[in-house]
XYZ file of C-alpha atoms in Angstrom:
314
model
C -24.083 15.795 61.473
C -22.953 19.078 59.929
C -19.312 18.066 60.476
C -19.627 14.681 58.796
C -17.719 14.154 55.562
C -18.178 11.273 53.148
C -16.203 10.454 50.038
C -17.660 8.921 46.912
C -15.952 7.983 43.639
C -16.103 10.752 41.061
C -18.479 9.557 38.378
C -18.948 11.571 35.205
C -21.020 10.966 32.104
C -19.104 9.407 29.224
C -20.436 8.630 25.786
C -19.388 4.984 26.081
C -21.972 4.640 28.853
C -24.662 5.006 26.184
C -23.207 2.085 24.233
C -23.003 0.031 27.419
C -26.711 0.683 28.046
C -27.541 -0.273 24.460
C -25.598 -3.516 24.928
C -27.500 -4.175 28.155
C -30.837 -3.628 26.391
C -29.804 -6.002 23.626
C -28.881 -8.621 26.236
C -32.202 -8.051 27.980
C -34.148 -8.639 24.748
C -32.032 -11.512 23.493
C -33.652 -14.702 22.231
C -32.526 -18.243 22.971
C -32.269 -20.247 19.753
C -31.784 -24.054 19.629
C -28.347 -25.203 18.428
C -26.971 -28.576 17.372
C -23.509 -28.556 18.897
C -21.598 -29.254 22.101
C -22.479 -27.257 25.217
C -20.212 -24.336 26.078
C -20.268 -21.716 28.831
C -23.140 -19.264 28.474
C -25.474 -21.745 26.804
C -28.950 -22.312 28.162
C -29.796 -25.965 28.751
C -33.072 -27.693 29.545
C -32.431 -30.761 31.675
C -34.192 -33.573 33.506
C -32.431 -34.528 36.715
C -32.561 -37.414 39.164
C -30.892 -37.108 42.565
C -30.248 -40.251 44.631
C -29.198 -40.072 48.291
C -26.351 -42.612 48.467
C -27.052 -43.412 52.135
C -30.855 -43.637 52.301
C -31.521 -44.472 48.679
C -34.201 -41.752 48.493
C -34.576 -40.107 45.100
C -36.029 -36.886 43.730
C -36.636 -35.935 40.125
C -37.494 -32.806 38.194
C -36.881 -30.552 35.235
C -35.112 -27.194 35.174
C -33.555 -24.656 32.821
C -30.159 -23.163 33.632
C -27.313 -21.214 32.047
C -24.077 -23.180 32.096
C -21.064 -21.585 33.742
C -22.952 -18.991 35.796
C -23.063 -20.935 39.080
C -26.707 -21.877 38.746
C -25.566 -25.478 39.224
C -22.903 -27.034 41.401
C -19.445 -26.607 39.877
C -18.906 -30.323 39.304
C -22.213 -30.590 37.431
C -21.373 -27.549 35.308
C -18.064 -29.135 34.342
C -19.753 -32.414 33.436
C -22.202 -30.649 31.088
C -19.509 -28.855 29.086
C -18.860 -30.571 25.767
C -22.029 -32.666 25.869
C -24.897 -32.432 23.348
C -28.679 -32.591 23.317
C -29.922 -36.121 23.996
C -26.861 -37.157 25.997
C -26.801 -38.064 29.686
C -24.422 -37.002 32.440
C -23.757 -38.644 35.812
C -21.964 -37.079 38.761
C -21.195 -39.782 41.298
C -20.609 -37.737 44.459
C -22.320 -34.442 45.309
C -22.529 -33.073 48.876
C -25.946 -32.913 50.552
C -26.601 -30.159 53.117
C -29.095 -29.852 55.943
C -31.058 -26.668 56.804
C -28.037 -25.310 58.743
C -25.667 -25.808 55.843
C -23.830 -28.838 57.250
C -22.810 -31.687 54.958
C -25.005 -34.658 55.864
C -24.304 -37.054 53.042
C -23.568 -37.667 49.405
C -25.794 -37.989 46.373
C -25.514 -39.266 42.821
C -26.930 -36.922 40.194
C -28.074 -38.131 36.791
C -28.932 -35.548 34.128
C -30.589 -35.930 30.741
C -30.005 -33.026 28.342
C -33.269 -32.177 26.607
C -32.260 -29.006 24.744
C -29.294 -26.695 24.158
C -29.800 -23.059 23.199
C -27.530 -20.091 22.520
C -28.211 -16.402 23.014
C -28.987 -14.321 19.901
C -28.889 -10.537 20.328
C -31.303 -8.254 18.413
C -29.840 -5.955 15.766
C -29.804 -2.201 16.417
C -32.525 -0.869 14.118
C -35.773 1.096 13.878
C -37.617 -2.142 14.645
C -35.610 -2.558 17.841
C -36.446 1.055 18.787
C -40.155 0.238 18.394
C -39.750 -2.954 20.412
C -38.215 -0.911 23.232
C -41.054 1.614 23.036
C -38.577 4.441 22.461
C -39.916 5.850 19.202
C -40.106 4.952 15.524
C -36.443 5.484 14.659
C -33.212 4.309 16.188
C -31.785 7.851 16.292
C -34.647 9.053 18.510
C -34.326 5.935 20.675
C -30.601 6.522 21.115
C -31.201 10.087 22.294
C -33.747 8.881 24.829
C -31.285 6.251 26.029
C -28.633 8.959 26.443
C -31.041 11.029 28.593
C -31.908 7.920 30.625
C -28.228 7.159 31.217
C -27.612 10.682 32.541
C -30.645 10.426 34.823
C -29.553 7.020 36.098
C -26.081 8.406 36.728
C -27.491 11.080 39.026
C -29.551 8.485 40.863
C -26.460 6.298 41.172
C -24.455 9.157 42.698
C -27.268 9.733 45.181
C -27.255 6.042 46.108
C -23.470 6.224 46.647
C -23.944 9.139 49.035
C -26.713 7.256 50.838
C -24.606 4.111 51.121
C -21.576 5.951 52.437
C -23.578 8.071 54.888
C -25.190 4.906 56.251
C -21.778 3.263 56.568
C -20.365 6.302 58.348
C -23.280 6.409 60.805
C -22.802 2.746 61.647
C -19.055 3.240 62.167
C -19.692 6.145 64.559
C -22.051 4.180 66.808
C -20.730 1.125 68.626
C -23.407 -0.994 70.299
C -24.538 -4.590 70.468
C -27.675 -5.528 68.567
C -30.333 -7.686 70.259
C -29.814 -11.337 69.299
C -33.539 -11.927 68.778
C -33.670 -9.139 66.201
C -30.450 -10.364 64.636
C -31.789 -13.897 64.175
C -35.000 -12.525 62.690
C -33.165 -10.187 60.288
C -30.697 -12.886 59.280
C -33.535 -15.329 58.673
C -35.280 -12.741 56.491
C -32.138 -12.095 54.416
C -31.422 -15.818 53.967
C -35.034 -16.530 52.928
C -34.933 -13.667 50.441
C -31.666 -14.884 48.904
C -33.018 -18.430 48.631
C -36.147 -17.148 46.874
C -33.948 -15.218 44.444
C -31.889 -18.328 43.712
C -35.034 -20.423 43.348
C -36.426 -17.928 40.830
C -33.381 -18.704 38.678
C -34.313 -22.384 38.708
C -31.696 -23.365 41.292
C -32.558 -26.304 43.558
C -31.990 -24.673 46.959
C -31.735 -28.045 48.722
C -28.102 -28.090 47.684
C -27.289 -24.584 48.905
C -24.887 -24.267 51.844
C -27.282 -22.455 54.207
C -24.680 -22.046 56.949
C -22.232 -20.457 54.538
C -24.961 -18.222 53.152
C -25.973 -17.073 56.650
C -22.340 -16.317 57.513
C -22.026 -14.283 54.328
C -25.148 -12.246 55.148
C -24.387 -11.735 58.865
C -22.557 -8.362 58.479
C -25.442 -7.021 56.394
C -27.978 -8.135 59.007
C -26.051 -6.389 61.806
C -25.663 -3.214 59.721
C -29.384 -3.154 58.851
C -30.434 -3.336 62.509
C -27.895 -0.725 63.654
C -28.938 1.709 60.948
C -32.614 1.360 61.865
C -31.857 2.171 65.517
C -29.737 5.187 64.561
C -32.300 6.627 62.137
C -35.156 6.027 64.586
C -33.260 7.998 67.220
C -32.461 10.799 64.786
C -36.093 11.049 63.664
C -37.192 11.204 67.295
C -34.593 13.844 68.198
C -35.516 16.021 65.199
C -39.242 15.423 65.755
C -39.728 14.258 62.183
C -43.271 13.264 61.229
C -44.682 10.810 58.699
C -47.275 12.988 57.006
C -50.138 11.696 54.882
C -48.427 12.703 51.617
C -45.297 10.799 52.696
C -47.351 7.678 53.306
C -49.108 8.006 49.952
C -45.732 8.295 48.208
C -44.564 5.159 50.006
C -47.678 3.250 48.949
C -47.069 4.374 45.352
C -43.445 3.132 45.452
C -44.518 -0.222 46.890
C -47.270 -0.520 44.285
C -44.770 0.041 41.473
C -42.410 -2.540 42.965
C -45.129 -5.195 43.231
C -47.008 -4.295 40.050
C -50.319 -3.488 41.726
C -52.303 -0.331 42.473
C -51.518 1.942 45.462
C -55.053 1.301 46.702
C -54.381 -2.449 46.803
C -51.141 -1.963 48.709
C -52.798 0.394 51.190
C -55.707 -1.987 51.773
C -53.316 -4.905 52.289
C -51.204 -2.918 54.774
C -54.265 -1.861 56.737
C -55.784 -5.354 56.785
C -52.544 -6.753 58.226
C -52.126 -3.883 60.731
C -48.787 -2.878 59.239
C -49.394 0.878 59.106
C -46.892 1.515 61.911
C -44.279 -0.466 59.988
C -44.822 1.744 56.924
C -44.649 4.881 59.082
C -41.366 3.651 60.539
C -39.926 3.109 57.056
C -41.052 6.602 56.007
C -39.511 8.235 59.082
C -36.202 6.460 58.551
C -36.166 7.548 54.919
C -36.833 11.171 55.955
C -34.157 10.954 58.634
C -31.565 9.645 56.177
C -32.444 12.286 53.579
C -32.177 15.014 56.235
C -28.734 13.741 57.239
C -27.638 13.479 53.602
C -28.583 17.125 53.040
C -26.232 18.215 55.842
C -23.109 16.119 55.370
C -20.223 17.275 53.205
C -19.870 15.100 50.125
C -16.441 14.924 48.482
C -16.032 13.348 45.049
C -12.644 11.717 44.575
C -11.054 10.131 41.543
C -10.755 6.368 41.737
C -7.332 4.992 42.645
C -6.903 3.307 39.281
C -7.308 6.624 37.476
C -4.865 8.271 39.897
C -2.300 5.528 39.341
C -2.658 5.848 35.562
C -2.040 9.582 35.799
C 0.992 9.015 38.018
C 2.373 6.508 35.488
C 1.854 9.034 32.712
C 3.686 11.690 34.712
C 6.665 9.402 35.331
């Protein structure tokens, strides 16, 4: 481990990062205001839809809210919505239907009624916006806190880059086949999680290419399993222990992620007999942190910056 070297892009604080964070906060707190005009990319639309299976004649109906042009809908439906207005209807005659494995099993006709069209309105930078963010009574104080937050996030980002590259290096150094049962389970977990994420955006997951999604997530599933094996072995070799304080910290992190109390998380874990799972996660985290403390980290300038400097020199 002591001889391992990993390279990460050299990332330094720049003042424009503060403005980028301010822009992100404005986007996050934007309001959607109704507009009386044709739909364009980036608009939020409220629609009623009716899907008819052209072979069986079966239909399904519903209502959803999506942002046009951000791949929440099938591309052909997105295109059909552009230029239309509230109150109008859109029909797409032929849309592929997929089964659970992602294979095309038929065609459907989709009919959409546009109930509302809204555009994004960003909040103005002001003392009121500072108060809304909970960052003080004046914008100047809020901006300083944002600057401090950006610097802190930058350090965390650099740490995550080291972690990512160390994990990648460990996987590259160890060639072995992963058990197919574990692989199917991990792949199923990743696919389910991605589908839940898409569903949370209002996307009808019945029209997602599951097979394509699984193929996309396969390398990640293999890497996840390999890394767990490697870190388990390292923790065992170094005789690392999951102490009580480590477990309490893990419960606190999980509680923050799920928006509940650490006591609730702990009780739930114990009731489901998942304490060994939590201990395993803690040991792997300690193993990775121990490895990260020993590898040599080299920060390198990104290629684009190097090429720009070479152009300047010539």
